[in-house]
Coordinates of C-alpha atoms in Angstrom, one line a residue:
T1 CA -88.8 -19.7 62.1
Q2 CA -87.8 -18.9 65.7
S3 CA -89.3 -22.2 67.0
T4 CA -87.3 -24.2 64.5
W5 CA -84.2 -22.3 65.4
G6 CA -84.9 -23.0 69.0
R7 CA -85.3 -26.7 68.5
N8 CA -82.1 -26.9 66.5
F9 CA -80.2 -25.0 69.2
E10 CA -81.6 -27.4 71.9
M11 CA -80.5 -30.4 69.8
L12 CA -77.0 -28.9 69.3
A13 CA -76.7 -28.1 73.0
S14 CA -77.9 -31.6 73.9
S15 CA -75.3 -33.1 71.6
L16 CA -72.5 -30.9 73.1
L17 CA -73.5 -32.0 76.6
V18 CA -73.4 -35.7 75.6
Y19 CA -70.0 -35.5 73.9
T20 CA -68.6 -33.5 76.8
H21 CA -69.8 -36.2 79.1
L22 CA -68.3 -38.9 76.9
A23 CA -65.0 -37.2 77.1
L24 CA -65.0 -37.6 80.9
S25 CA -65.0 -40.7 83.0
A26 CA -68.5 -41.9 84.0
A27 CA -69.0 -41.5 87.7
C28 CA -70.7 -44.0 90.0
G29 CA -73.9 -42.5 91.5
E30 CA -74.5 -39.9 88.7
L31 CA -78.0 -39.2 87.5
L32 CA -78.6 -38.0 84.0
E33 CA -81.8 -36.7 82.4
V34 CA -82.4 -38.2 78.9
S35 CA -85.3 -37.5 76.5
D36 CA -84.5 -39.7 73.5
V37 CA -83.1 -43.1 72.5
E38 CA -80.2 -41.7 70.6
T39 CA -78.8 -39.8 73.6
L40 CA -79.5 -42.9 75.8
N41 CA -77.4 -45.0 73.4
L42 CA -74.5 -42.6 73.6
L43 CA -74.5 -42.3 77.3
I44 CA -74.6 -46.1 78.0
H45 CA -71.1 -46.9 76.8
S46 CA -68.7 -48.9 79.1
E47 CA -71.2 -50.6 81.4
K48 CA -71.9 -54.3 80.8
Y49 CA -75.0 -54.6 82.8
I50 CA -78.1 -52.6 82.0
F51 CA -81.4 -52.7 83.9
V52 CA -84.5 -51.1 82.2
D53 CA -87.8 -50.2 83.7
L54 CA -90.9 -51.1 81.7
D55 CA -94.0 -48.9 82.4
E56 CA -93.6 -45.4 81.0
T57 CA -90.0 -46.2 80.1
V58 CA -90.3 -48.8 77.3
V59 CA -94.1 -48.8 76.9
M60 CA -97.1 -46.7 77.9
P61 CA -100.9 -47.1 77.6
V62 CA -102.9 -44.8 75.3
T63 CA -105.1 -43.3 78.0
P64 CA -105.6 -39.8 79.3
F65 CA -104.3 -40.3 82.9
I66 CA -101.0 -41.9 83.8
Y67 CA -100.0 -41.6 87.4
G68 CA -96.6 -40.1 87.9
L69 CA -96.4 -38.3 84.6
P70 CA -96.3 -34.5 84.9
K71 CA -99.3 -33.5 82.8
S72 CA -101.6 -36.0 84.4
D73 CA -100.5 -35.1 87.9
A74 CA -100.9 -31.4 87.2
F75 CA -104.4 -31.9 85.9
V76 CA -105.5 -34.0 88.9
S77 CA -104.0 -31.4 91.3
S78 CA -106.1 -28.7 89.6
L79 CA -109.5 -30.4 90.1
D80 CA -112.2 -28.2 91.6
K81 CA -114.1 -29.0 94.8
C82 CA -116.9 -30.8 93.0
E83 CA -114.6 -33.0 91.1
E84 CA -112.4 -33.6 94.2
E85 CA -115.4 -34.9 96.0
Q86 CA -115.8 -37.7 93.4
F87 CA -112.1 -38.5 93.2
A88 CA -112.2 -41.8 95.0
E89 CA -114.5 -43.2 92.3
L90 CA -112.7 -41.3 89.5
S91 CA -109.3 -42.6 90.6
S92 CA -110.6 -46.2 90.5
R93 CA -112.0 -45.6 87.0
M94 CA -108.7 -44.0 85.9
E95 CA -106.8 -47.1 87.0
A96 CA -109.3 -49.4 85.2
A97 CA -108.9 -47.3 82.0
Y98 CA -105.1 -47.5 82.4
Y99 CA -105.1 -51.3 82.3
R100 CA -107.8 -51.6 79.6
A101 CA -106.0 -49.2 77.2
P102 CA -103.9 -50.4 74.2
I103 CA -100.1 -50.3 74.8
R104 CA -97.6 -48.5 72.6
L105 CA -93.9 -48.0 72.7
V106 CA -92.7 -44.8 74.4
D107 CA -90.1 -44.6 71.6
E108 CA -90.4 -46.8 68.5
R109 CA -86.6 -47.3 68.5
F110 CA -86.4 -48.9 71.9
P111 CA -86.5 -52.5 70.8
E112 CA -83.7 -51.8 68.3
L113 CA -81.6 -50.1 71.1
I114 CA -82.0 -53.1 73.4
L115 CA -81.1 -55.5 70.6
S116 CA -78.0 -53.4 69.7
M117 CA -76.8 -53.4 73.3
I118 CA -77.2 -57.1 73.6
K119 CA -75.3 -57.7 70.3
S120 CA -72.5 -55.5 71.7
G121 CA -72.1 -58.0 74.6
K122 CA -74.1 -56.2 77.3
T123 CA -76.6 -58.0 79.6
V124 CA -79.9 -56.1 79.4
L125 CA -82.6 -57.1 81.8
A126 CA -86.1 -55.7 82.6
L127 CA -86.5 -54.4 86.1
T128 CA -90.1 -53.4 86.8
S129 CA -91.9 -52.3 90.0
R130 CA -94.7 -54.7 89.2
G131 CA -95.1 -58.0 90.9
M132 CA -94.8 -61.3 88.9
N133 CA -98.2 -62.4 90.1
E134 CA -100.0 -59.1 89.7
L135 CA -103.3 -59.3 87.7
H136 CA -102.0 -57.5 84.6
S137 CA -98.3 -58.6 84.5
N138 CA -98.7 -61.5 82.1
E139 CA -100.7 -59.2 79.8
L140 CA -97.8 -56.6 79.9
I141 CA -95.3 -59.3 78.9
D142 CA -97.6 -60.4 76.0
N143 CA -97.9 -56.8 74.7
L144 CA -94.1 -56.3 74.9
A145 CA -93.6 -59.4 72.9
I146 CA -96.1 -58.2 70.3
L147 CA -94.2 -54.9 70.1
G148 CA -90.9 -56.7 69.4
V149 CA -89.3 -56.0 72.8
E150 CA -86.7 -58.6 73.8
F151 CA -84.2 -58.6 76.6
S152 CA -81.2 -60.8 77.4
R153 CA -81.9 -64.3 78.7
L154 CA -81.9 -64.4 82.5
P155 CA -78.4 -65.7 83.5
V156 CA -78.6 -69.2 85.1
E157 CA -76.7 -67.8 88.2
V158 CA -79.4 -65.3 88.9
E159 CA -82.0 -66.4 91.4
E160 CA -84.1 -63.2 91.1
G161 CA -86.8 -62.7 88.5
T162 CA -88.0 -65.0 85.8
Q163 CA -87.2 -66.0 82.2
T164 CA -90.2 -64.9 80.0
K165 CA -91.1 -64.8 76.4
I166 CA -89.3 -61.3 76.3
G167 CA -86.2 -62.5 78.2
G168 CA -85.2 -61.9 81.7
V169 CA -87.5 -59.9 83.9
L170 CA -86.8 -58.8 87.5
W171 CA -89.9 -57.9 89.6
A172 CA -89.5 -55.3 92.4
S173 CA -93.1 -56.0 93.5
G174 CA -93.8 -52.6 94.9
E175 CA -93.7 -48.9 93.9
H176 CA -91.4 -48.1 96.8
K177 CA -89.2 -51.1 96.7
D178 CA -85.5 -50.3 96.2
K179 CA -84.4 -51.4 92.8
G180 CA -80.8 -50.9 93.8
K181 CA -81.0 -53.8 96.2
I182 CA -82.2 -56.1 93.4
I183 CA -79.4 -54.9 91.1
A184 CA -76.9 -55.6 93.9
K185 CA -78.3 -59.1 94.4
V186 CA -78.1 -59.9 90.7
L187 CA -74.5 -58.6 90.3
S188 CA -73.5 -60.5 93.5
Q189 CA -75.0 -63.7 92.2
L190 CA -73.1 -63.1 88.9
G191 CA -69.8 -62.5 90.9
Q192 CA -69.8 -59.0 89.4
I193 CA -70.7 -56.8 92.4
K194 CA -67.8 -54.4 91.6
E195 CA -68.9 -54.1 88.0
S196 CA -70.5 -50.8 87.0
A197 CA -74.2 -50.9 85.9
V198 CA -76.9 -48.6 84.6
L199 CA -80.6 -48.3 85.6
V200 CA -82.9 -46.7 83.1
D201 CA -86.2 -45.5 84.6
N202 CA -88.8 -42.7 84.1
T203 CA -89.3 -42.1 87.9
R204 CA -86.6 -39.9 89.4
N205 CA -87.1 -40.9 93.1
K206 CA -86.7 -44.6 92.2
L207 CA -83.4 -43.8 90.6
E208 CA -82.3 -41.7 93.5
Q209 CA -83.2 -44.5 95.9
A210 CA -81.3 -47.1 93.8
L211 CA -78.2 -44.8 93.5
S212 CA -78.0 -44.4 97.3
N213 CA -76.9 -48.1 97.6
P214 CA -73.2 -47.9 98.8
S215 CA -72.4 -51.4 97.5
L216 CA -73.0 -50.5 93.9
C217 CA -71.3 -48.6 91.2
L218 CA -74.6 -47.6 89.5
R219 CA -75.4 -44.8 87.1
G220 CA -79.0 -43.6 86.6
M221 CA -80.7 -42.6 83.4
H222 CA -83.9 -40.6 84.0
F223 CA -85.6 -41.4 80.7
M224 CA -88.3 -38.7 80.3
R225 CA -89.6 -39.4 76.8
A226 CA -93.0 -40.4 78.1
F227 CA -93.4 -36.9 79.5
S228 CA -93.8 -35.5 76.0
E229 CA -96.0 -38.4 74.8
E230 CA -99.0 -37.8 77.2
L231 CA -102.4 -37.2 75.7
P232 CA -103.4 -33.5 75.6
V233 CA -105.2 -31.8 78.5
A234 CA -108.4 -31.6 76.3
A235 CA -108.5 -35.4 76.2
M236 CA -108.2 -35.5 80.0
R237 CA -111.0 -33.0 80.4
S238 CA -113.2 -34.9 77.9
W239 CA -112.6 -38.2 79.7
L240 CA -113.3 -36.7 83.1
C241 CA -116.6 -35.0 82.1
A242 CA -117.8 -38.1 80.3
T243 CA -117.0 -40.2 83.3
L244 CA -118.8 -37.8 85.7
A245 CA -121.8 -37.9 83.4
D246 CA -121.7 -41.7 83.5
M247 CA -121.7 -41.4 87.3
H248 CA -124.7 -39.0 87.1
I249 CA -122.7 -36.2 88.6
S250 CA -122.8 -32.6 87.3
C251 CA -119.8 -30.3 88.1
P252 CA -119.5 -26.7 87.0
R253 CA -116.5 -27.1 84.8
C254 CA -118.1 -29.9 82.9
S255 CA -121.3 -28.0 82.4
A256 CA -119.3 -25.3 80.7
H257 CA -117.2 -27.9 78.8
S258 CA -117.9 -28.5 75.1
P259 CA -116.8 -32.0 74.0

């Protein structure tokens, strides 16, 4: 079919781009968009130090609304006036649902990829925007361990982060904190500040911020697999209408909505 042909063409084009890139020297400061683990594995080749975001990069909750993912953001931006008036409460409930939801791997092959990189001699550390003492951080670590995710041990020279049951985790402690500064500190403590490194993250502006650090030879991998793993818009609408009903609020779109 035409759709099958289209998918095959996209896969071929993606492979050609990857192999073309591999034939060239990797450049400090470059930012590449990646949608699958196989391509990510091909693009991370010569670097010894790999830093990997956690939320919506390695794992994601099974919940309708995930802040920062395109389908969720688009849905929220399209709320009508009635729904917008209730958004403060809706937002609070969306966040609560996010943390209550079961966790799944964004890509089932991610644990294998991390293990493969470690076995090849790379140091692979988690670098999350969460804070170590945040309410749900320990639960996240427990869920990652259950899912078989395991990073390198935190090197003894590194003063940042903590050694956990899933290996070394670095905590940025804020959505707007510069991950590049943390990477620079880690490489400096290891005596490897001139060594090239890779940051894998699902949020483009965090990557751009990190790549702007002049003391680093850092490459960014914008890992977008979670974008295609969001729940459908129908699930978002059903959740929203059920929640409004629980709040005893009637909005026109929900009155017309058939669950």
